[in-house]
Short mmCIF file of C-alpha atoms in Angstrom, two decimals:
data_model
loop_
_atom_site.label_atom_id
_atom_site.label_comp_id
_atom_site.label_asym_id
_atom_site.label_seq_id
_atom_site.Cartn_x
_atom_site.Cartn_y
_atom_site.Cartn_z
CA MET L 9 75.41 166.39 72.14
CA ILE L 10 74.48 165.52 68.43
CA VAL L 11 70.85 164.21 68.62
CA LYS L 12 70.00 165.22 65.13
CA VAL L 13 71.30 164.78 61.77
CA ARG L 14 70.13 165.56 58.25
CA PHE L 15 71.17 164.50 54.95
CA VAL L 16 70.26 166.71 51.85
CA GLU L 17 70.57 165.85 48.09
CA PRO L 18 69.82 169.18 45.99
CA GLY L 19 67.71 168.83 42.76
CA ASN L 20 69.20 170.79 39.87
CA ARG L 21 65.58 171.21 38.95
CA PRO L 22 63.71 170.32 42.60
CA TYR L 23 61.20 167.83 42.42
CA LYS L 24 57.56 168.69 41.68
CA PRO L 25 54.38 166.44 41.40
CA THR L 26 53.30 165.94 37.71
CA PRO L 27 52.11 163.50 35.58
CA LEU L 28 55.55 163.73 33.79
CA ASN L 29 57.19 161.85 36.63
CA TYR L 30 55.64 158.25 35.32
CA PHE L 31 57.22 158.87 31.77
CA VAL L 32 60.27 161.50 31.91
CA TYR L 33 63.10 160.55 34.25
CA ASP L 34 65.52 163.45 35.18
CA ARG L 35 63.13 166.38 34.87
CA TYR L 36 61.39 166.45 37.96
CA ILE L 37 62.27 163.16 39.38
CA ARG L 38 65.66 160.71 39.20
CA THR L 39 66.73 158.13 41.75
CA PRO L 40 68.10 159.45 44.79
CA SER L 41 71.91 159.31 45.50
CA VAL L 42 73.16 155.88 46.57
CA GLY L 43 75.99 157.37 48.14
CA LEU L 44 74.41 159.95 50.49
CA ASN L 45 72.14 157.30 51.45
CA THR L 46 74.93 154.87 52.43
CA LEU L 47 76.44 157.77 54.72
CA ALA L 48 72.89 158.54 56.32
CA THR L 49 72.83 154.79 56.67
CA ILE L 50 76.27 154.85 58.58
CA VAL L 51 75.42 157.85 60.94
CA LYS L 52 72.12 156.49 61.62
CA GLU L 53 73.94 153.60 63.72
CA VAL L 54 75.28 156.39 66.14
CA VAL L 55 72.61 159.32 65.84
CA PRO L 56 69.14 157.85 65.77
CA ASP L 57 67.28 160.66 64.55
CA THR L 58 68.90 160.61 61.07
CA LEU L 59 67.24 161.10 58.13
CA MET L 60 68.02 162.02 54.45
CA TYR L 61 66.07 164.35 52.08
CA SER L 62 66.56 164.00 48.13
CA GLU L 63 64.74 166.86 46.00
CA SER L 64 65.15 164.16 43.26
CA ILE L 65 61.80 162.80 44.63
CA SER L 66 60.47 165.16 47.27
CA ARG L 67 60.14 168.66 48.44
CA LEU L 68 62.26 169.62 51.57
CA VAL L 69 60.62 169.76 55.03
CA MET L 70 62.72 173.13 55.85
CA GLU L 71 61.45 173.14 59.42
CA ASP L 72 62.74 169.96 60.05
CA ILE L 73 66.09 170.32 58.43
CA VAL L 74 67.18 173.70 60.04
CA ASP L 75 66.39 172.37 63.49
CA ALA L 76 69.32 169.67 63.14
CA ASP L 77 72.77 169.61 64.60
CA ILE L 78 74.52 168.73 61.58
CA ILE L 79 73.37 169.20 57.82
CA PHE L 80 75.12 167.05 55.32
CA ILE L 81 74.86 168.42 51.41
CA GLY L 82 75.83 165.91 48.58
CA ILE L 83 76.53 167.78 45.37
CA PHE L 84 77.69 166.68 41.63
CA THR L 85 78.16 169.45 39.35
CA PHE L 86 74.83 169.62 37.77
CA ASN L 87 73.27 170.43 41.03
CA ALA L 88 75.89 172.42 42.77
CA VAL L 89 74.44 175.85 42.30
CA ARG L 90 71.19 174.57 44.21
CA GLY L 91 73.43 172.86 46.64
CA TYR L 92 75.11 176.48 47.20
CA GLN L 93 71.54 178.30 47.75
CA LEU L 94 70.53 175.58 50.22
CA ALA L 95 74.03 175.66 52.29
CA ARG L 96 73.56 179.55 52.76
CA TYR L 97 70.16 179.08 53.54
CA PHE L 98 70.80 176.78 56.56
CA GLN L 99 73.81 178.73 57.46
CA LYS L 100 71.09 181.80 57.83
CA LYS L 101 68.40 179.83 59.42
CA SER L 102 69.79 177.25 61.39
CA ARG L 103 72.13 177.03 64.47
CA ALA L 104 73.52 173.45 62.50
CA VAL L 105 76.99 172.89 61.35
CA VAL L 106 76.67 172.71 57.64
CA VAL L 107 79.07 170.13 55.76
CA MET L 108 79.11 169.76 51.89
CA GLY L 109 80.70 166.71 50.30
CA GLY L 110 80.33 164.69 47.22
CA LEU L 111 82.13 164.60 43.72
CA HIS L 112 81.81 168.39 42.82
CA ALA L 113 82.55 169.68 46.17
CA SER L 114 85.73 167.27 46.60
CA MET L 115 87.05 168.19 43.30
CA ASN L 116 86.10 172.00 43.64
CA TYR L 117 86.69 172.30 47.26
CA ARG L 118 88.09 175.99 47.32
CA GLU L 119 84.60 177.01 46.00
CA ALA L 120 82.82 174.84 48.00
CA ALA L 121 84.38 176.10 51.24
CA ARG L 122 82.78 179.53 50.75
CA TYR L 123 79.22 178.11 51.12
CA CYS L 124 79.46 176.00 54.16
CA ASP L 125 81.52 175.34 57.47
CA TYR L 126 83.45 172.16 56.27
CA VAL L 127 84.00 170.52 52.82
CA LEU L 128 84.11 166.47 53.37
CA LEU L 129 86.52 165.06 50.53
CA GLY L 130 86.38 161.95 48.66
CA GLU L 131 84.50 158.94 50.14
CA GLY L 132 82.85 159.32 53.42
CA ASP L 133 82.26 155.89 54.55
CA GLU L 134 84.85 156.58 57.31
CA SER L 135 85.38 160.08 57.75
CA VAL L 136 81.51 160.92 58.21
CA LEU L 137 81.67 159.61 61.74
CA GLU L 138 84.53 161.31 62.48
CA MET L 139 83.04 164.59 61.43
CA VAL L 140 80.04 163.66 63.79
CA GLU L 141 82.29 163.24 66.75
CA ALA L 142 84.23 166.48 66.20
CA VAL L 143 81.05 168.31 65.99
CA ARG L 144 79.78 166.35 69.33
CA ARG L 145 83.04 167.41 71.02
CA ASP L 146 82.74 171.12 69.59
CA GLU L 147 86.15 170.83 68.20
CA THR L 148 87.76 171.83 64.63
CA PRO L 149 88.04 168.69 62.54
CA ALA L 150 91.57 167.60 62.48
CA PHE L 151 91.53 164.39 60.62
CA PRO L 152 92.54 163.97 56.98
CA GLY L 153 90.15 164.78 54.22
CA VAL L 154 88.83 168.08 55.61
CA VAL L 155 88.64 171.88 53.97
CA TYR L 156 87.58 174.67 55.82
CA ARG L 157 88.11 178.44 55.59
CA LYS L 158 89.61 180.32 59.01
CA ASN L 159 90.40 183.93 59.21
CA GLY L 160 89.82 184.07 55.53
CA LYS L 161 92.50 181.49 54.70
CA LEU L 162 91.95 178.09 53.30
CA VAL L 163 92.67 175.22 55.64
CA HIS L 164 93.30 171.62 54.02
CA THR L 165 94.09 168.78 56.93
CA GLY L 166 95.63 166.59 54.07
CA ASP L 167 94.67 163.70 51.76
CA ARG L 168 92.54 160.81 53.10
CA ARG L 169 93.16 157.16 51.92
CA PRO L 170 89.75 155.70 50.49
CA PRO L 171 88.32 153.05 52.46
CA GLU L 172 89.24 149.46 51.65
CA GLN L 173 86.10 148.25 52.95
CA PHE L 174 82.58 149.63 52.31
CA GLU L 175 80.03 146.70 52.89
CA THR L 176 77.28 149.22 54.09
CA ILE L 177 73.91 148.40 52.47
CA PRO L 178 71.95 151.76 52.23
CA ASP L 179 68.65 152.08 54.28
CA LYS L 180 66.39 153.21 51.73
CA ASP L 181 63.77 154.01 54.23
CA LEU L 182 65.92 156.60 55.69
CA VAL L 183 65.10 158.78 52.57
CA TYR L 184 62.21 160.55 52.98
CA ARG L 185 59.20 159.65 50.87
CA TYR L 186 61.06 157.03 48.78
CA ARG L 187 59.29 153.92 49.67
CA LYS L 188 55.93 156.00 48.74
CA MET L 189 57.70 156.97 45.48
CA ALA L 190 59.45 153.67 44.44
CA GLY L 191 56.60 152.19 42.40
CA HIS L 192 57.49 155.00 39.54
CA ASN L 193 58.79 153.07 36.61
CA THR L 194 61.10 156.03 36.06
CA LEU L 195 62.88 155.19 39.47
CA TRP L 196 65.12 152.02 38.96
CA GLY L 197 66.73 150.10 41.76
CA GLN L 198 70.22 150.94 42.23
CA VAL L 199 73.24 148.93 43.75
CA HIS L 200 76.85 150.14 43.61
CA ALA L 201 79.27 147.28 44.05
CA SER L 202 82.79 148.44 43.23
CA ARG L 203 84.62 151.74 43.24
CA GLY L 204 87.68 152.86 40.91
CA CYS L 205 88.61 152.24 37.47
CA PRO L 206 92.11 151.72 35.99
CA HIS L 207 91.57 153.69 33.18
CA ASN L 208 92.53 157.40 32.75
CA CYS L 209 90.04 159.16 30.13
CA ASP L 210 90.60 162.95 30.18
CA TYR L 211 86.99 163.85 30.64
CA CYS L 212 86.26 161.19 33.29
CA ALA L 213 85.59 162.67 36.82
CA LEU L 214 84.76 159.34 38.71
CA VAL L 215 88.48 158.18 38.27
CA ARG L 216 89.92 161.45 39.88
CA HIS L 217 87.13 160.84 42.79
CA PHE L 218 87.52 157.08 43.38
CA GLY L 219 90.93 156.34 41.99
CA ARG L 220 92.25 153.87 39.51
CA ARG L 221 92.50 151.13 41.64
CA VAL L 222 89.37 149.15 41.71
CA ARG L 223 88.14 148.14 45.20
CA THR L 224 85.03 145.64 45.55
CA ARG L 225 82.62 144.55 48.20
CA THR L 226 82.20 141.17 48.74
CA PRO L 227 79.98 139.02 46.43
CA GLU L 228 77.55 137.99 49.19
CA ASN L 229 77.20 141.63 50.46
CA VAL L 230 76.27 142.73 46.86
CA LEU L 231 73.77 139.73 46.48
CA GLU L 232 72.00 141.01 49.87
CA ASP L 233 71.86 144.54 48.44
CA ILE L 234 70.34 143.43 45.27
CA ARG L 235 67.80 141.42 47.30
CA ARG L 236 66.88 144.16 49.61
CA THR L 237 66.78 146.89 46.62
CA ILE L 238 64.51 144.35 44.54
CA ALA L 239 62.21 143.80 47.64
CA PHE L 240 61.98 147.76 48.36
CA GLN L 241 61.06 148.53 44.60
CA GLU L 242 58.40 145.76 44.56
CA GLU L 243 56.84 145.62 47.93
CA GLY L 244 53.29 147.33 47.82
CA HIS L 245 53.99 148.46 44.13
CA HIS L 246 52.62 147.14 40.70
CA ARG L 247 55.79 148.21 38.50
CA LEU L 248 55.41 147.43 34.78
CA LEU L 249 59.35 147.91 34.52
CA LYS L 250 61.09 145.33 36.60
CA ALA L 251 64.67 146.40 36.08
CA LEU L 252 67.64 147.16 38.39
CA TRP L 253 70.81 149.13 37.68
CA ILE L 254 74.46 148.23 38.92
CA THR L 255 75.88 151.44 38.90
CA ASP L 256 79.68 150.67 38.92
CA ASP L 257 81.63 152.94 36.59
CA ASN L 258 83.44 149.83 35.35
CA PHE L 259 81.95 146.48 37.01
CA PHE L 260 84.29 144.28 34.69
CA ALA L 261 87.47 145.81 35.80
CA ASP L 262 87.99 142.86 38.34
CA ARG L 263 87.14 140.16 35.90
CA GLU L 264 87.48 137.45 38.53
CA TRP L 265 85.30 139.34 41.15
CA ALA L 266 82.67 140.16 38.54
CA VAL L 267 82.34 136.34 37.44
CA GLU L 268 82.06 135.48 41.07
CA VAL L 269 79.06 138.01 41.56
CA LEU L 270 77.41 136.87 38.59
CA HIS L 271 77.58 133.33 39.57
CA LYS L 272 76.08 134.59 42.95
CA ILE L 273 73.28 135.99 41.17
CA ILE L 274 72.70 132.76 38.96
CA ASP L 275 72.69 130.67 41.94
CA SER L 276 70.49 132.74 44.08
CA GLY L 277 67.50 132.04 41.72
CA ILE L 278 66.53 135.80 41.36
CA ARG L 279 64.49 136.41 38.52
CA TYR L 280 64.91 140.16 37.59
CA HIS L 281 66.07 142.44 34.88
CA PHE L 282 69.69 143.93 35.38
CA THR L 283 71.56 146.52 33.44
CA VAL L 284 75.01 147.47 34.08
CA GLN L 285 77.65 150.15 32.89
CA ALA L 286 80.31 148.66 30.78
CA ARG L 287 83.51 149.56 28.63
CA TRP L 288 83.45 148.15 25.20
CA GLU L 289 86.02 145.42 25.94
CA VAL L 290 83.39 142.99 27.94
CA GLY L 291 81.51 142.63 24.42
CA LEU L 292 84.70 140.70 23.29
CA ASP L 293 84.55 138.36 26.45
CA ASP L 294 81.75 135.47 25.35
CA GLU L 295 82.08 133.67 29.01
CA MET L 296 81.13 137.12 30.66
CA LEU L 297 78.39 137.70 28.13
CA ASP L 298 76.99 134.08 28.72
CA LEU L 299 77.13 134.70 32.51
CA LEU L 300 75.44 138.18 32.44
CA LYS L 301 72.56 136.62 30.11
CA ARG L 302 71.97 133.96 32.53
CA ALA L 303 71.89 136.30 35.53
CA GLY L 304 69.06 138.15 34.05
CA PHE L 305 71.03 141.03 32.57
CA VAL L 306 69.04 142.67 29.52
CA GLU L 307 71.44 145.29 28.11
CA LEU L 308 74.93 146.77 28.83
CA ALA L 309 75.14 150.65 28.96
CA VAL L 310 78.39 150.88 27.02
CA GLY L 311 80.59 154.38 27.48
CA ILE L 312 81.28 154.37 23.54
CA GLU L 313 81.54 158.25 24.12
CA PHE L 314 83.04 158.72 20.27
CA ILE L 315 82.67 157.08 16.71
CA ASP L 316 85.99 158.16 15.40
CA ASP L 317 89.33 156.95 16.23
CA GLU L 318 90.76 160.84 16.28
CA SER L 319 88.56 161.67 19.25
CA PHE L 320 89.79 158.35 21.08
CA ALA L 321 93.29 159.55 20.82
CA LEU L 322 92.45 163.09 21.79
CA TYR L 323 91.15 162.02 25.07
CA HIS L 324 93.29 159.16 25.97
CA LYS L 325 90.42 156.95 25.46
CA LYS L 326 91.75 153.43 24.58
CA SER L 327 89.37 152.27 21.88
CA SER L 328 88.81 152.17 18.01
CA ARG L 329 85.46 152.46 15.87
CA GLU L 330 86.16 148.91 14.57
CA LYS L 331 86.70 147.41 17.94
CA ILE L 332 83.60 149.40 19.28
CA VAL L 333 81.48 147.92 16.38
CA GLU L 334 82.81 144.47 16.75
CA SER L 335 81.69 144.69 20.55
CA ILE L 336 78.33 145.88 19.83
CA ARG L 337 77.66 142.99 17.59
CA ASN L 338 79.11 140.26 19.76
CA ILE L 339 76.87 141.73 22.77
CA GLN L 340 73.70 141.54 20.45
CA LYS L 341 74.70 138.02 19.51
CA HIS L 342 74.37 136.85 22.95
CA GLY L 343 70.76 138.30 23.25
CA LEU L 344 71.77 141.53 25.11
CA SER L 345 70.67 144.89 23.99
CA VAL L 346 73.11 147.85 24.03
CA ARG L 347 72.87 151.35 25.16
CA GLY L 348 75.46 153.91 24.17
CA LEU L 349 76.70 156.45 26.09
CA PHE L 350 78.12 159.81 23.77
CA ILE L 351 79.90 162.89 23.87
CA LEU L 352 79.53 165.48 21.04
CA GLY L 353 81.91 168.62 20.72
CA ALA L 354 85.22 167.19 20.74
CA ASP L 355 88.12 169.10 19.37
CA ASN L 356 88.17 167.66 16.20
CA HIS L 357 84.17 167.25 15.75
CA THR L 358 82.66 169.57 13.07
CA VAL L 359 79.07 170.60 11.65
CA GLY L 360 77.59 167.11 10.86
CA VAL L 361 78.71 165.19 13.73
CA GLY L 362 75.14 164.83 15.17
CA ASP L 363 73.95 163.17 11.79
CA GLN L 364 77.08 161.00 11.89
CA LEU L 365 76.17 159.79 15.80
CA ALA L 366 72.56 159.12 14.59
CA ASP L 367 73.59 156.99 11.62
CA PHE L 368 75.77 155.20 13.93
CA VAL L 369 73.03 154.23 16.56
CA ILE L 370 70.30 153.49 13.96
CA GLY L 371 72.57 151.38 12.00
CA ASN L 372 74.11 149.37 14.74
CA HIS L 373 70.81 148.89 16.31
CA ILE L 374 71.58 150.59 19.53
CA GLN L 375 68.48 150.42 21.60
CA GLY L 376 69.15 153.61 23.75
CA ALA L 377 71.24 156.29 23.88
CA LEU L 378 72.52 159.13 26.28
CA ILE L 379 74.08 162.32 24.54
CA GLN L 380 76.09 164.95 25.87
CA CYS L 381 78.03 167.97 24.53
CA MET L 382 81.36 167.68 26.11
CA TYR L 383 81.43 168.27 29.93
CA PHE L 384 83.92 169.69 32.18
CA VAL L 385 83.86 168.93 35.80
CA PRO L 386 86.60 170.89 37.62
CA GLY L 387 89.73 168.83 38.47
CA THR L 388 89.60 166.81 35.33
CA PRO L 389 92.40 166.90 32.86
CA VAL L 390 89.77 168.21 29.97
CA TYR L 391 88.55 171.15 32.35
CA GLU L 392 92.11 172.16 32.80
CA SER L 393 92.91 172.11 29.13
CA HIS L 394 89.68 174.13 28.27
CA LYS L 395 88.83 176.33 31.08
CA ASP L 396 90.06 179.38 29.04
CA ARG L 397 87.22 178.41 26.52
CA LEU L 398 84.22 177.90 28.73
CA LEU L 399 81.38 180.19 28.30
CA HIS L 400 80.28 180.25 31.83
CA LYS L 401 80.64 178.66 35.54
CA ASN L 402 76.79 178.30 35.89
CA TRP L 403 77.09 174.48 36.92
CA SER L 404 73.44 173.84 36.69
CA LYS L 405 73.73 174.07 32.78
CA TYR L 406 76.58 171.39 32.77
CA ASN L 407 74.32 168.78 32.18
CA GLY L 408 74.29 168.13 28.55
CA ASN L 409 74.40 171.41 27.24
CA ALA L 410 77.26 173.23 25.18
CA VAL L 411 79.00 175.26 27.70
CA HIS L 412 82.44 175.94 25.81
CA ILE L 413 83.78 177.20 22.48
CA PRO L 414 84.52 174.15 20.49
CA GLU L 415 87.57 174.45 17.98
CA LYS L 416 85.85 173.62 14.71
CA MET L 417 82.30 174.95 15.31
CA THR L 418 80.59 177.29 17.57
CA PRO L 419 78.89 176.79 20.73
CA TYR L 420 75.37 177.10 19.03
CA GLU L 421 76.22 174.86 16.21
CA LEU L 422 77.10 172.05 18.68
CA GLN L 423 73.96 172.55 20.57
CA LEU L 424 72.05 172.21 17.19
CA GLU L 425 74.08 169.04 16.25
CA HIS L 426 72.77 167.74 20.03
CA ILE L 427 69.46 168.33 18.99
CA ARG L 428 69.26 166.90 15.90
CA ALA L 429 71.16 163.59 16.85
CA SER L 430 68.38 163.36 19.53
CA LYS L 431 65.48 163.93 17.30
CA ARG L 432 66.65 161.47 14.62
CA ILE L 433 67.31 158.93 16.90
CA TYR L 434 64.09 159.35 19.07
CA SER L 435 62.17 160.17 15.86
CA PHE L 436 58.14 159.31 15.98
CA PRO L 437 58.66 156.83 13.13
CA ARG L 438 61.18 155.09 15.15
CA LEU L 439 58.67 155.01 18.33
CA VAL L 440 56.11 153.41 16.26
CA HIS L 441 58.54 150.98 14.89
CA ALA L 442 59.69 150.21 18.65
CA LEU L 443 56.13 149.59 19.62
CA LEU L 444 55.45 147.07 17.05
CA CYS L 445 58.57 145.28 16.66
CA GLU L 446 60.65 145.20 19.96
CA ASP L 447 60.12 142.89 22.85
CA ALA L 448 57.68 144.20 25.84
CA LEU L 449 60.79 145.55 27.62
CA HIS L 450 62.37 147.60 25.01
CA LYS L 451 58.58 148.61 23.90
CA LEU L 452 58.63 150.37 27.63
CA LEU L 453 62.23 151.44 27.53
CA PHE L 454 61.77 153.13 23.99
CA ALA L 455 58.65 154.99 24.84
CA GLY L 456 59.85 156.32 28.15
CA GLU L 457 62.99 157.73 26.40
CA TYR L 458 61.19 158.79 23.59
CA PHE L 459 59.80 161.34 26.04
CA TRP L 460 62.60 161.82 27.97
CA HIS L 461 64.97 163.06 24.81
CA MET L 462 61.68 165.38 23.90
CA SER L 463 62.08 166.78 27.29
CA ILE L 464 65.92 167.09 26.93
CA ARG L 465 65.47 168.78 23.52
CA ALA L 466 62.99 171.35 24.94
CA ASP L 467 65.37 172.52 27.44
CA LEU L 468 68.45 172.55 24.76
CA LYS L 469 66.33 174.70 22.90
CA LYS L 470 66.20 177.11 25.58
CA GLU L 471 69.79 177.84 25.40
CA LEU L 472 70.03 178.60 21.75
CA PRO L 473 69.47 182.36 21.94
CA TYR L 474 72.24 182.58 24.60
CA LEU L 475 74.45 180.47 22.68
CA LYS L 476 73.84 182.12 19.22
CA GLN L 477 74.94 185.27 20.83
CA ARG L 478 77.70 184.01 22.32
CA SER L 479 78.63 182.59 19.04
CA THR L 480 78.88 185.60 17.04
#
């Protein structure tokens, strides 16, 4: 009989209380996984004693976790090392069945299966209950979408079709200490409304995980999730930053559906700040931009990635510098700001690319930037084509650091380009300018990101001695 289930989200850098948590996201604090929270909510319906721990916002209560019947651990690439450490600890200290899942475990299941009893592949909205039932019956799972080791051999039960319906609204109170922590301005409310992307960029793991066919939740269900998320963030707290992030990888892929969702938000009377990820094409859609503005959206996080046409072609990104700039200007014309997501270390990049990126961001008044060196998630085309040039497989370093040998510069030079771009974009004079000239929301955002990038650069610099050694 299954009487107790625990879900665990490892932290690449486990949570610790510090004043930095009020200013610097992603050092000792980050928003808990919506996906794992959703699975915990589903299981709660059949196992009342279900709880989720996230090392993004709290320490783990080990004595509670090891007492569970099943422990589910969800991992991405950046926190896989910590996830494996926890899985082995739980196997030694607990009688629980240890199950791993998430993007990294699904795409690198041969590795993940060495650390747990079972790997649950893909999206678990349906299979998580089947796993609970199999354990309850003391049976080896035979349903599609499971990998495990038996007598030294890997057993794969076959591919599983992704769920067509996923209307579960995650119960955030199932996440240990989340309600108490939700007042931090560094923790944004998150809603995931659709899955899948029709594009096929070589470095993107999410399209391999969720597929190229776009699947959506009903607009009514999305709106209710938004309502509950805002209430959770606001009740009992005095947040300066009233913002919610719709975390879809390509919210606008199903245009008709996106328009309906935006109309639902507008008609609801909700007054809040929203941000969403987008491809550049939405910046040329005037009707959509008007709706976004009316619905309360303040910025678009645009996956620009590169600023030169050769890089776009190399990695099968259907884009061009000219179209990107046109899109940025049109988004800004509609009163929305642009946050740029960028990649350094393409095969054609040379020393100086960091300055080129900084010039692009500053010259086009892009009000926020996320910069990463080329990343490599197992199972993506770019991983397969570059795996003989990876410096190591310490997944905890796959969080923006240089981890491969580029074609036209050394790993050490690539890391320096990343540091230089960050330092120029988030310089002290630009902080002063933002505090004097930007609106209240962007004053707060730029100040937070100034300290965030300072933290990122400190971590990047710690890797320089190793990268210099590997570059000689």
